[in-house]
Short mmCIF file of C-alpha atoms in Angstrom, two decimals:
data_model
loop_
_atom_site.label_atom_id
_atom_site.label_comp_id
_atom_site.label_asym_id
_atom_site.label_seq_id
_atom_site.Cartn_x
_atom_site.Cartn_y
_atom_site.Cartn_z
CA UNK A 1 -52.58 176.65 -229.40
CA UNK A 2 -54.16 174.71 -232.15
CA UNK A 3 -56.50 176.71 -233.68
CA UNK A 4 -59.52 174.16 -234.28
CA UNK A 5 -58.92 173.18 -230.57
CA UNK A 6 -59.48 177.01 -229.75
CA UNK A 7 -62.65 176.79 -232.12
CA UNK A 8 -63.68 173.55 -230.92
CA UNK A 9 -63.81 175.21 -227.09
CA UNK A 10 -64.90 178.19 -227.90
CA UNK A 11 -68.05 176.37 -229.17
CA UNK A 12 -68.01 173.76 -225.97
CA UNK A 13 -68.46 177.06 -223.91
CA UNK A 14 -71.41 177.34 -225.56
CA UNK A 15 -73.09 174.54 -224.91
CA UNK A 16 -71.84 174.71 -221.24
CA UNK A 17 -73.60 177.71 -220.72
CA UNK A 18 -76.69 176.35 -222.06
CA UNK A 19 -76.12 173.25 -220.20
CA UNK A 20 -76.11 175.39 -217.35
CA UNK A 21 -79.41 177.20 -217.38
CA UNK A 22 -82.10 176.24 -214.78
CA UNK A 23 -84.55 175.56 -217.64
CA UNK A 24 -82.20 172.18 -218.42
CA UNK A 25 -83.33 170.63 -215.32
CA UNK A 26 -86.43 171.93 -215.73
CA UNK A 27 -86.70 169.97 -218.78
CA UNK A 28 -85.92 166.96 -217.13
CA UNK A 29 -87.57 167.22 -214.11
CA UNK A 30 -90.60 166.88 -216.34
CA UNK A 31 -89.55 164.17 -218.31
CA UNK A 32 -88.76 162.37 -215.28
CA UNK A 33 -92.01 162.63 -214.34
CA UNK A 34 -93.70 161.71 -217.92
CA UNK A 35 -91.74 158.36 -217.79
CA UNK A 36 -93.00 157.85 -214.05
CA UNK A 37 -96.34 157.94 -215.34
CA UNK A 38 -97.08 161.49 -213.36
CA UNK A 39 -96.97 163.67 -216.32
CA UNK A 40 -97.76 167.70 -215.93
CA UNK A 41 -97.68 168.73 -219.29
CA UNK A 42 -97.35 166.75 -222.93
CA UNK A 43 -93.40 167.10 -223.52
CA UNK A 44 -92.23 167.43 -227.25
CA UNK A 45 -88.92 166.83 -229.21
CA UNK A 46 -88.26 167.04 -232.28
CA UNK A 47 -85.44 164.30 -233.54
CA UNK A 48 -83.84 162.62 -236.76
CA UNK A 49 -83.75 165.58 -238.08
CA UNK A 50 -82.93 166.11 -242.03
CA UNK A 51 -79.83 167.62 -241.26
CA UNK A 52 -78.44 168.19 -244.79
CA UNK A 53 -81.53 170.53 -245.60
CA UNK A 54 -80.85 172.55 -242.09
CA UNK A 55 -77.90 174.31 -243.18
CA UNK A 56 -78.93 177.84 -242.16
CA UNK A 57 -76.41 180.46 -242.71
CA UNK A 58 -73.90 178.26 -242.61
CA UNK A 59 -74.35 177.57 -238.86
CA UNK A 60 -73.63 173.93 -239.55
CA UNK A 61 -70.69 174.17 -241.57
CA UNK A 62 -67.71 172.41 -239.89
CA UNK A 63 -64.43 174.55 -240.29
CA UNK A 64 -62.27 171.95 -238.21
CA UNK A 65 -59.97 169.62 -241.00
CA UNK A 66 -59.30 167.31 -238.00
CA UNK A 67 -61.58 164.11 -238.40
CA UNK A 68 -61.51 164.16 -233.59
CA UNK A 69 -62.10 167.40 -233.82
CA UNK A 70 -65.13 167.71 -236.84
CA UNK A 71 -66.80 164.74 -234.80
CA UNK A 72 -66.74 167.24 -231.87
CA UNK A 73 -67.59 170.21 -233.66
CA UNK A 74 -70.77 168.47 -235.22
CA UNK A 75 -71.78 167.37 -231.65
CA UNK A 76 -71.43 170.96 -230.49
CA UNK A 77 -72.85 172.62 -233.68
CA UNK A 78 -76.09 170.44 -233.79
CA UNK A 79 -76.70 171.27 -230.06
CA UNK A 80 -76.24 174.98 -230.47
CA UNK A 81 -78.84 174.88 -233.08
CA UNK A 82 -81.22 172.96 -231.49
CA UNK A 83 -81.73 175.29 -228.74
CA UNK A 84 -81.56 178.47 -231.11
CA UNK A 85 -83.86 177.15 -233.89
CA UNK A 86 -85.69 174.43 -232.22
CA UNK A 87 -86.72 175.54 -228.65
CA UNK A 88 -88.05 171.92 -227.87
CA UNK A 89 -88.04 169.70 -224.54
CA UNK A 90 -84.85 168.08 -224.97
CA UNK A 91 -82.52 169.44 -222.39
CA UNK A 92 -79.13 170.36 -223.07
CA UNK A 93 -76.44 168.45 -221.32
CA UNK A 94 -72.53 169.17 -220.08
CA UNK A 95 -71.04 166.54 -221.94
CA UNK A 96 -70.58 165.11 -225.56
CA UNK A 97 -71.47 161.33 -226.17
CA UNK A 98 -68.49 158.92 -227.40
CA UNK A 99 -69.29 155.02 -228.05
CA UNK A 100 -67.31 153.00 -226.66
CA UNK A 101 -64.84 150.49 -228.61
CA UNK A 102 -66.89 147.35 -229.07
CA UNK A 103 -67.52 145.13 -231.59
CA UNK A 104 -69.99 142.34 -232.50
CA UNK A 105 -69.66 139.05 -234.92
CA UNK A 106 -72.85 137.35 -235.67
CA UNK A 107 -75.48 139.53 -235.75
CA UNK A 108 -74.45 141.66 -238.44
CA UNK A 109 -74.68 139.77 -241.51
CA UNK A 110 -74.44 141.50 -244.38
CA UNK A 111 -77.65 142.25 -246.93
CA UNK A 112 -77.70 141.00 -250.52
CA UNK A 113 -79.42 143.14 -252.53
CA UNK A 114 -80.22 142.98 -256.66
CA UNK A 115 -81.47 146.03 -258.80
CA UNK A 116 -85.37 146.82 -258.26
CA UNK A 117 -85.51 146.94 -261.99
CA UNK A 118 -87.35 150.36 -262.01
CA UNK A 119 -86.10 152.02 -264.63
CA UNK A 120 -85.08 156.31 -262.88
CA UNK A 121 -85.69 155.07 -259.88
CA UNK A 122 -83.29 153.85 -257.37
CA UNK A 123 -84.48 150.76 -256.11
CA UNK A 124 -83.29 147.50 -254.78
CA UNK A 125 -84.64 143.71 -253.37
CA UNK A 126 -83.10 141.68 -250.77
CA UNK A 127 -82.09 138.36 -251.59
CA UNK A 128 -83.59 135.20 -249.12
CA UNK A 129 -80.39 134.29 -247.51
CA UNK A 130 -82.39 132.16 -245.05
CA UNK A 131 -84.76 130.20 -247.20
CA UNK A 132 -84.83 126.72 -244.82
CA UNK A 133 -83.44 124.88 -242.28
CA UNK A 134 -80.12 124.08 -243.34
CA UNK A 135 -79.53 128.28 -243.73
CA UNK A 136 -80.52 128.39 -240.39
CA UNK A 137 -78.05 126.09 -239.00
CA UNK A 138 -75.13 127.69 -241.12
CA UNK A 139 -75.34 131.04 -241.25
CA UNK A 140 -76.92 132.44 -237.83
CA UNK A 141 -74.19 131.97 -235.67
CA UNK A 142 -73.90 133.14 -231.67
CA UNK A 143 -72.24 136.32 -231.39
CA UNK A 144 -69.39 137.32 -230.02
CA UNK A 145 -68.86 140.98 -227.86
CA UNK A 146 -65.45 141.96 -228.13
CA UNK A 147 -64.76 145.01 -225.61
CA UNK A 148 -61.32 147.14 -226.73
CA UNK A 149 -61.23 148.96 -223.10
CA UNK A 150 -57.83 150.40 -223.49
CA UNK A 151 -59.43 152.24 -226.92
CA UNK A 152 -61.88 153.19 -225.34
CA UNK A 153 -60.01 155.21 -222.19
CA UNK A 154 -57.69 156.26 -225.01
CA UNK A 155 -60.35 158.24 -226.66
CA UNK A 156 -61.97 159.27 -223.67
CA UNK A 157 -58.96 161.12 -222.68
CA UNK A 158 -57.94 162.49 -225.91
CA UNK A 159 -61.23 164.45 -225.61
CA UNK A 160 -61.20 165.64 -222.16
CA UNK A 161 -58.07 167.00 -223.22
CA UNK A 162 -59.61 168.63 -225.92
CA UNK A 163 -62.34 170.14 -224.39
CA UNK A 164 -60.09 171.15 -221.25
CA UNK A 165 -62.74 170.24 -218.54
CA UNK A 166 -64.90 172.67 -220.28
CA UNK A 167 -68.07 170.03 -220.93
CA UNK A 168 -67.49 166.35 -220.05
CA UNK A 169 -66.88 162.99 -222.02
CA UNK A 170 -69.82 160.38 -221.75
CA UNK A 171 -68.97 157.07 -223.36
CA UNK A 172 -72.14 154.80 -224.03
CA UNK A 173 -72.48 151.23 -225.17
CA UNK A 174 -75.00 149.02 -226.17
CA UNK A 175 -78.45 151.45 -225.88
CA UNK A 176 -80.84 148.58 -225.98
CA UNK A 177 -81.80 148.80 -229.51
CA UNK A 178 -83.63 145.41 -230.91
CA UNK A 179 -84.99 145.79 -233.75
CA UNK A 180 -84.58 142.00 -234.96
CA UNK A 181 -87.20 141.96 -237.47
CA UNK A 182 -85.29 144.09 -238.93
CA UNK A 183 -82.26 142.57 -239.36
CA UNK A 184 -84.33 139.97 -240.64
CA UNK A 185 -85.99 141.88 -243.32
CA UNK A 186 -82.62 142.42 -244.15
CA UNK A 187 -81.85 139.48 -244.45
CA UNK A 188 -84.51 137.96 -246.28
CA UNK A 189 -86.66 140.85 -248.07
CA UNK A 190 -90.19 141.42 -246.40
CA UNK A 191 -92.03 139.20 -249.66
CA UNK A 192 -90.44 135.91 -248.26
CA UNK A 193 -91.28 136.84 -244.56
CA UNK A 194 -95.51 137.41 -244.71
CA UNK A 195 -95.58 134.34 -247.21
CA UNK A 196 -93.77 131.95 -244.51
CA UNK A 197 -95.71 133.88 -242.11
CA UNK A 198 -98.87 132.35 -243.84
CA UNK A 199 -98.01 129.23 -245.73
CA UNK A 200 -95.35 128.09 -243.53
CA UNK A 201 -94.93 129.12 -240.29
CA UNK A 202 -93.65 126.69 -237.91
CA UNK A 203 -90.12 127.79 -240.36
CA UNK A 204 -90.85 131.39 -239.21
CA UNK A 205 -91.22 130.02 -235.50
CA UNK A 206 -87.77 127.85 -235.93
CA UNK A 207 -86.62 131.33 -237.13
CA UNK A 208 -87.40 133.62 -234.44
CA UNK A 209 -86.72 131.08 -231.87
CA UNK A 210 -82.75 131.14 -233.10
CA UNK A 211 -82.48 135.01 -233.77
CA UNK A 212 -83.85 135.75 -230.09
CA UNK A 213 -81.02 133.00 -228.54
CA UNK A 214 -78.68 135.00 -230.38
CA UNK A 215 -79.86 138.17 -229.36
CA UNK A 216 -80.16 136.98 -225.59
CA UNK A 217 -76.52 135.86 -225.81
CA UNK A 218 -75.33 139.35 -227.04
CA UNK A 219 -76.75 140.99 -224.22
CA UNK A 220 -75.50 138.38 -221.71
CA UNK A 221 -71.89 139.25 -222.50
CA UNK A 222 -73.09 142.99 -222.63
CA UNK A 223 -74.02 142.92 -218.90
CA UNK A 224 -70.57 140.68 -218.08
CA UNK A 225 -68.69 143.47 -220.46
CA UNK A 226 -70.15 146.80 -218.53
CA UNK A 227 -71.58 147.80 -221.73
CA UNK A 228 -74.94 148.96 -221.43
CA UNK A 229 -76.09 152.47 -221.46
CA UNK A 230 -77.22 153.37 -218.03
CA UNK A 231 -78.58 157.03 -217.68
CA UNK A 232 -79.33 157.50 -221.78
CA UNK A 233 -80.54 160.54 -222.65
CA UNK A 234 -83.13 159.76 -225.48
CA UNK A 235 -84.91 156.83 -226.50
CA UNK A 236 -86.49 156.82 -230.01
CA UNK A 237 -87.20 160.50 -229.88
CA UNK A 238 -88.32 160.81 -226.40
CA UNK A 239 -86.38 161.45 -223.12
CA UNK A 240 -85.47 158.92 -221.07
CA UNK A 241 -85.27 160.42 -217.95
CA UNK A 242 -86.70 158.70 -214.87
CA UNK A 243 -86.86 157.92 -211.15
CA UNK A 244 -86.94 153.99 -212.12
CA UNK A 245 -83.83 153.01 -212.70
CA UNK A 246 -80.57 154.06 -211.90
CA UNK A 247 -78.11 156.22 -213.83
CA UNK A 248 -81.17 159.36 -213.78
CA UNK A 249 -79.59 161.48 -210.53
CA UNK A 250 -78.35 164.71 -210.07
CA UNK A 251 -74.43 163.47 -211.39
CA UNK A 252 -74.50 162.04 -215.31
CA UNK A 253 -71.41 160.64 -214.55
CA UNK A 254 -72.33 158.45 -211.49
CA UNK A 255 -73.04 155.39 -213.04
CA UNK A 256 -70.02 153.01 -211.88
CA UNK A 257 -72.20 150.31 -210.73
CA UNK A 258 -75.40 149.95 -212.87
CA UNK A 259 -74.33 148.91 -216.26
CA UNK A 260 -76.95 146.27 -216.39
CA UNK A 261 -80.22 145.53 -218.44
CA UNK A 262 -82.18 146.49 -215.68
CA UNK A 263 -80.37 150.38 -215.53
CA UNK A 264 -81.31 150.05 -219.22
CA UNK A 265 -84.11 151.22 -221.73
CA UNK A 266 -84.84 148.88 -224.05
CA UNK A 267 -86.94 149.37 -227.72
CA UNK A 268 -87.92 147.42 -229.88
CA UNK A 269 -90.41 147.84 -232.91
CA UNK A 270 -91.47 145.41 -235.92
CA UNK A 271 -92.66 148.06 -238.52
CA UNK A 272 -93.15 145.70 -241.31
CA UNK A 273 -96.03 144.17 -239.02
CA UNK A 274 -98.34 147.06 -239.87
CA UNK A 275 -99.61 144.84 -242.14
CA UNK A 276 -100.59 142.02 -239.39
CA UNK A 277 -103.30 141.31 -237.40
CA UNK A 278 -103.06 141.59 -233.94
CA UNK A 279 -103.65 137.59 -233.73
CA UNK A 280 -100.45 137.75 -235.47
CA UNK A 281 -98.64 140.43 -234.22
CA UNK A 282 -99.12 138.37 -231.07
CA UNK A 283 -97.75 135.12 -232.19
CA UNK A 284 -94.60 136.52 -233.95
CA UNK A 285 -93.24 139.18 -232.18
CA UNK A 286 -94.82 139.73 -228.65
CA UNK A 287 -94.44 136.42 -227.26
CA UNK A 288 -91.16 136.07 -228.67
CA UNK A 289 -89.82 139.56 -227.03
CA UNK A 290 -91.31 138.74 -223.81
CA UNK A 291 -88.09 137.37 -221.88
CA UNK A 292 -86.10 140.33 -223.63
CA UNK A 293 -88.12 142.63 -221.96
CA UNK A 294 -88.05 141.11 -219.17
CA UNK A 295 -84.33 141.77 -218.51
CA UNK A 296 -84.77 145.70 -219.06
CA UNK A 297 -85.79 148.66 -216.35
CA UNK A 298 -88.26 149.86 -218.72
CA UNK A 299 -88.75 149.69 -222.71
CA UNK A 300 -90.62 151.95 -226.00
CA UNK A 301 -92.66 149.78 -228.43
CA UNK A 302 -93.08 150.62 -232.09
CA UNK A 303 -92.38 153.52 -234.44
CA UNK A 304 -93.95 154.01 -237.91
CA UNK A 305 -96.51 150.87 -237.75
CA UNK A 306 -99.90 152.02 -236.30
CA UNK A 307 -100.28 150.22 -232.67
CA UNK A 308 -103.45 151.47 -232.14
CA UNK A 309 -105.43 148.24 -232.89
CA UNK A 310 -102.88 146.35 -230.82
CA UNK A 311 -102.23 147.75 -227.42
CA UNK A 312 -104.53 144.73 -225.87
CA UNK A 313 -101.94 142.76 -227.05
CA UNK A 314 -99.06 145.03 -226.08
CA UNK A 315 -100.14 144.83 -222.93
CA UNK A 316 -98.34 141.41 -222.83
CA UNK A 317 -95.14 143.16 -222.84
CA UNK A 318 -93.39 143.18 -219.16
CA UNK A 319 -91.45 146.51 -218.05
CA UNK A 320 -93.52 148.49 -221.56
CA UNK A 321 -93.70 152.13 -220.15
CA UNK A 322 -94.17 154.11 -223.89
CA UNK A 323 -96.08 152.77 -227.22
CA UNK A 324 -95.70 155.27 -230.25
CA UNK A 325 -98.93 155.86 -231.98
CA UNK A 326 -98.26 156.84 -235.60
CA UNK A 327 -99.74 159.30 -238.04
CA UNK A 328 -101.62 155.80 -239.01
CA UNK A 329 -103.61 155.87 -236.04
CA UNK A 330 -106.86 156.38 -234.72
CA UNK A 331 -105.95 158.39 -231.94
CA UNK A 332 -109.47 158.62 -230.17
CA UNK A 333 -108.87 154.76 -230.12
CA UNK A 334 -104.78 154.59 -229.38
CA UNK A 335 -105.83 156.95 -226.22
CA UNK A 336 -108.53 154.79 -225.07
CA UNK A 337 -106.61 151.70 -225.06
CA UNK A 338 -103.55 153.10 -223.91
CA UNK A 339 -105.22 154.92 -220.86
CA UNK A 340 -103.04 156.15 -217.69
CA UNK A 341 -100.78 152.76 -217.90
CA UNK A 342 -98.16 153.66 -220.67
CA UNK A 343 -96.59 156.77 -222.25
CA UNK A 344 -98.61 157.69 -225.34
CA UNK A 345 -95.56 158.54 -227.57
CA UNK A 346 -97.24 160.21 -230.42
CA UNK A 347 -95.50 161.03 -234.04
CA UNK A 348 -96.97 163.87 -236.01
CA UNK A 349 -97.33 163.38 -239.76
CA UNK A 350 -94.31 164.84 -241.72
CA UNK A 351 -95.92 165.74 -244.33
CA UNK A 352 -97.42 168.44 -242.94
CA UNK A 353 -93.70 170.45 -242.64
CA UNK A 354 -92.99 169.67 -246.73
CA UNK A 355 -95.11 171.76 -247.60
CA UNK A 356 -93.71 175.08 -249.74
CA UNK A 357 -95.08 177.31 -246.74
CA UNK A 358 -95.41 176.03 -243.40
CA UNK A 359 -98.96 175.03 -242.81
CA UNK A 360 -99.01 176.35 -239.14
CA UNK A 361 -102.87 175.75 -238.64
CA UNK A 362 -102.89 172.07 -240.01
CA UNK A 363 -99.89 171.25 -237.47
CA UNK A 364 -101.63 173.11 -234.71
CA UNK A 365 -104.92 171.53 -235.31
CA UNK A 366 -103.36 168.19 -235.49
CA UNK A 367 -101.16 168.84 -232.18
CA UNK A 368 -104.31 170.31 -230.48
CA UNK A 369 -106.18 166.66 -231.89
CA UNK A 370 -103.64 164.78 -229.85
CA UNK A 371 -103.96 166.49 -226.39
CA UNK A 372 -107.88 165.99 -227.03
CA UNK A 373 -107.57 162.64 -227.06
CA UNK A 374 -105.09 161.95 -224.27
#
């Protein structure tokens, strides 16, 4: 036999014994009943992880040459030292995660950047592609799913042949991700957003109006296409388990007839709106994400912009079940407003682990602040 299939399985049995410890369902169990609102302890996960500083003895080092088989062994290697080095709540599972083949014209045009003109420093400014109407009309164009489902089975069986019914073969799609502003930061550079925002913003509102048709259209044909993510693990550093939708039972696998928004998380977050008031916030993003919402099981709001000034107007949001609350944040405040109704999803401050030796009692005392105030 191949011997980077026999190392690639060696590792798999691994991660199925790990997968197979009652602790795994533990884990879920409770996040199951965090996202249900019914939570018994605060549940903590540590994700998007610097990987290429977590090199430890090598334990990350791919020895497979075989581009299938390194995207395995990364999978496999990332898990196993998770649960060695990072003892957090995410569970281990008995399957790797494949995306399925799908692509997407329309919503993926491409930035324009020019030089920051910071001399040693690596910089860059996005060029206004959408400056008026006429862009408008031009370049945003409706998108177009196209679903390769005979790729898609093909890889999905070259890897359960790999792995040899040792762990299973998931294949996600679309995971709900809409983060439109953005695409259309991208697009246009932040500058040329908050002045239309200001000085001219029925443009902004002609905007918005034509990137949420587009986005509405996308998922339309993901629904018709059977490719949304039913049962997802994570969503934006959290688990996702829950007795809500469907997709969350005893069998990962058993998902055959809820590919559909409503099966689905959804997230969304506009972090260049920390800058906003919540008058604002309101008028350009909330009521426009409103009927997107609407379509999903249950959705996360915001990442690195501080919400805690604008969960009033979050409140707005249909099917909203977590809001992150930033190291920005006044958390006596965030927990206040947030209450029992949603999720408090709360990120630490990361510069408290750069340090050149780990500042244990400034992470503990800011942990301990957060359970305080929830």
């Amino acid at each position: 036999m191949n011997k980077e299939i026999m190392l690639v399985r060696e590792l798999a049995k691994q991660v199925a014994e790990m997968a197979a410890m009652p602790e795994q369902k533990e884990k879920i169990r409770l996040w199951k009943k965090l996202n249900n609102l019914e939570a018994e302890r605060p549940m903590f996960m540590i994700d998007q992880v610097c990987w290429g500083e977590m090199n430890y003895e090598d334990e990350l080092t791919l020895r497979c040459e075989d581009p299938v088989l390194r995207g395995i062994e990364w999978q496999l290697r990332e898990t196993i030292y998770r649960q060695k080095h990072m003892a957090d709540d995410r569970p281990v599972r008995p399957y790797i995660t494949l995306g399925k083949a799908y692509s997407v014209t329309g919503v993926n045009m491409p930035s324009i950047v020019e030089d920051g003109g910071r001399p040693g420093a690596s910089t860059h400014v996005y060029v206004d592609q959408l400056p008026d109407d006429e862009a408008l009309e031009t370049k945003l164009i409706m998108p177009v799913v196209t679903y390769d489902a005979e790729a898609t089975r093909k890889t999905k069986e070259l890897h359960e042949n790999i792995l040899d019914g040792i762990l299973g073969v998931k294949m996600n799609g679309y995971d709900g991700y809409f983060h439109y502003w953005d695409r259309i930061s991208w697009w246009r550079g932040v500058e040329a957003i908050m002045y239309d925002m200001a000085d001219n913003p029925d443009f902004i509102h002609r905007l918005l109006k034509k990137v949420i048709a587009m986005h509405m259209h996308m998922l339309d044909q993901f629904e018709e296409l059977g490719l949304m993510t039913p049962g997802m693990d994570t969503v934006h550093c959290t688990g996702a388990y829950n007795d809500v939708m469907e997709g969350y039972g005893d069998d990962p696998f058993a998902e055959a007839n809820c590919h559909t928004a409503k099966n689905s998380w959804t997230y969304s977050a506009p972090q260049l709106f920390s800058m906003v008031s919540p008058e604002m916030h309101d008028e350009f993003d909330v009521q426009y994400i409103i009927p997107w919402f609407e379509r999903f099981g249950l959705g996360y709001y915001g990442c690195c912009e501080p919400n805690d000034i604008k969960v009033d107007v979050l409140r707005k949001i249909p099917n909203l079940r977590k809001i992150s609350m930033s190291p920005w944040v006044n958390e006596d405040l965030g927990a206040e407003k947030i209450g029992k109704d949603y999720v408090y999803s709360r990120k630490p401050n990361p510069a408290n682990v750069a340090w050149d030796i780990f500042p244990e009692d400034v992470v503990r005392n800011e942990f301990q602040k957060t359970i305080d105030a929830t």
